[in-house]
Amino acid sequence: MLDRTKDISVAAQAWLDDFERMLGRPDPATLDRLFLADSFWRDVLALSWNLQTIAGRETIAQALAALAAKATPSNFKIAPNRAPPRWVSRAGANNIEAIFTFETAIGRGSGIIRLIPDSADGDGLKAWTLLTALDELKGFEEQLGMLRPRGQAYSRDFRGPNWLDLRSASRDYATRDPAVLVVGGGQAGLAIAARLKQLQVDALIVDREMRIGDNWRKRYHALTLHNQVQVNHLPYMPFPPNWPTYIPKDKLANWFEAYVDAMELNFWTGTEFEGGAYDETRGRWTVSLRRADGSRQTMHPRHVIMATGVSGIANMPDIPTLANFRGTLVHSSRYEDGENWTGKRAIVIGTGNSGHDIAQDLYSSGAEVTLVQRSPTLVTNIEPSAQLAYATYNEGTLEDNDLVAASMPTPLAKKIHVMLTEQSKALDQELLDGLSRVGFKLDFGEAGTGWQFKYLTRGGGYYFNVGCSNLIVEGKIGLRQFSDIEGFVAEGARMKDGSTIAADLIVLSTGYKPQDYLVRKLFGDAIADRVGPIWGFGDGLELRNMYARTGQPGLWFIAGSLAQCRINSKYLALQIKAIEEGILGREVSTP
């Protein structure tokens, strides 16, 4: 076994030196000696111009040999001013984890190597996981630090337009079209627009809400984020150090406004994207925008980025007899405040985060609430259990932690989340036992992979308990199964046992339609079929059609948590910049 007192920096650099030497004369038979049999390589644009994960020593060696000749990677060095090489435990395996830098023919990158002694080969250090990620394009670096912008807008020109004049002209688009149209002004839209701004790619965000941040501001009254502040920063501009651990929705919404102003992002509120058609010959879109005054404007961007979230259209399920109900019926996306329902009776259908939070908000406002469960739901206490997945963000730098997050291949991430789910179940055993006693149906994700993979595959199906589960266990919020409802009547829900749950309000916390539905609506069947499924993994190891070129040139997708958008917006922006500069083709290449 490797002596742990040995200088692991020397050992990690020695592996990188061998790796670089073998890439210089790429031969699969030689390269595979550097990897464990059960190993993974995730390349994020650096060698392949794709987001791809390759599993298995022989397959990795063949792919590296094929790609290295063109990309010419070199100068692999342990990264200075980053976390030094160290022993860590990932997915239950002890390994040396080292952050490194490197170059290719067109850019500079960073990566992570995880090394494990191979007992089958004299305990020589072999790669268990390898990440190679592109950070910047040579000659097109971000305008940061020593490269701060010094153009006309920032000069002392006493006779010409000042900064505000130029900002107003930039936002108006009176005489030009943006290179990129970003549809949606939430965290996804802001993150990608900010990245493009630093790469000097002209981008316009459009959002149908009337005020920046309204996609958070107009959600239900009690909403706060369910993960902690240190995980949720937007690119370039971290939250102030005095911010609360869990950010309230209105505080986040106001930050979005400040962010747009500070980062000088072009943003049109009150503007609905009505769809578009792509001109293959000219390589541009013709899109229709409807402004707040009802007027329509046509634009011709070269790229359209859908930043509307994992899904943007409320799912209103076709529930037979629901039309019989004569009270108020709303989808959770339209629910605002329980204070309007004090002393009234409410049924909330759906047991994800929104359903539980709305039920608790109604109860706290003095309403009589029944929560109706449609399918088994994962429940975990918000602290400490739900935060276990973010443990790495409690130490080290945001930059290092984001790279660690990007480096973990999906199969190992699943293994990690199985372990975290088992840990959570042990921590939450008393609560889970109580829920089971009152008839709440629990599950823990496919193959026990927990809430994170529920989110990555279906966008929901879990609840971070902030008190509603306790109210259910105590009988203060009623619980019924949807399968026990015979039908809906004017006064509420008629149960199969003959009883009626009376209601003045029914809230459908039934989620949202998938992005595929929105693409088909906005772009038509041909483009939707060309793109295919969006989000989830299918048979692959990467999220489908996210953050990368799709089957439709010029159409991109970004979605997810604030952390996902912060991390992946960087890679999406680099691809668009490379296309704009003629470095990368619009069509998806075969790995």
Coordinates of C-alpha atoms in Angstrom, one line a residue, residues 17 36 42-43 96 178 194 214 241 276 298 373 382 402 414 423 471 485 505 523 578:
D17 CA 3.8 13.7 -16.3
L36 CA -8.0 1.2 -13.0
R42 CA -15.5 13.0 -17.8
D43 CA -14.6 15.5 -20.5
I96 CA -5.6 10.9 -3.6
P178 CA -28.7 40.1 -30.3
A194 CA -23.6 37.0 -17.3
D214 CA -40.9 38.1 -10.2
P241 CA -21.5 37.5 4.0
G276 CA -39.4 30.8 -33.8
T298 CA -39.4 40.1 -34.8
Q373 CA -51.0 12.0 -1.6
I382 CA -34.1 19.9 6.0
D402 CA -17.7 23.6 -8.2
K414 CA -25.5 7.7 -7.5
Q423 CA -27.5 8.2 6.5
L471 CA -48.1 18.4 11.7
I485 CA -61.3 9.5 -3.5
L505 CA -60.1 25.7 -1.8
F523 CA -41.0 25.5 -32.2
A578 CA -16.4 29.2 -29.9

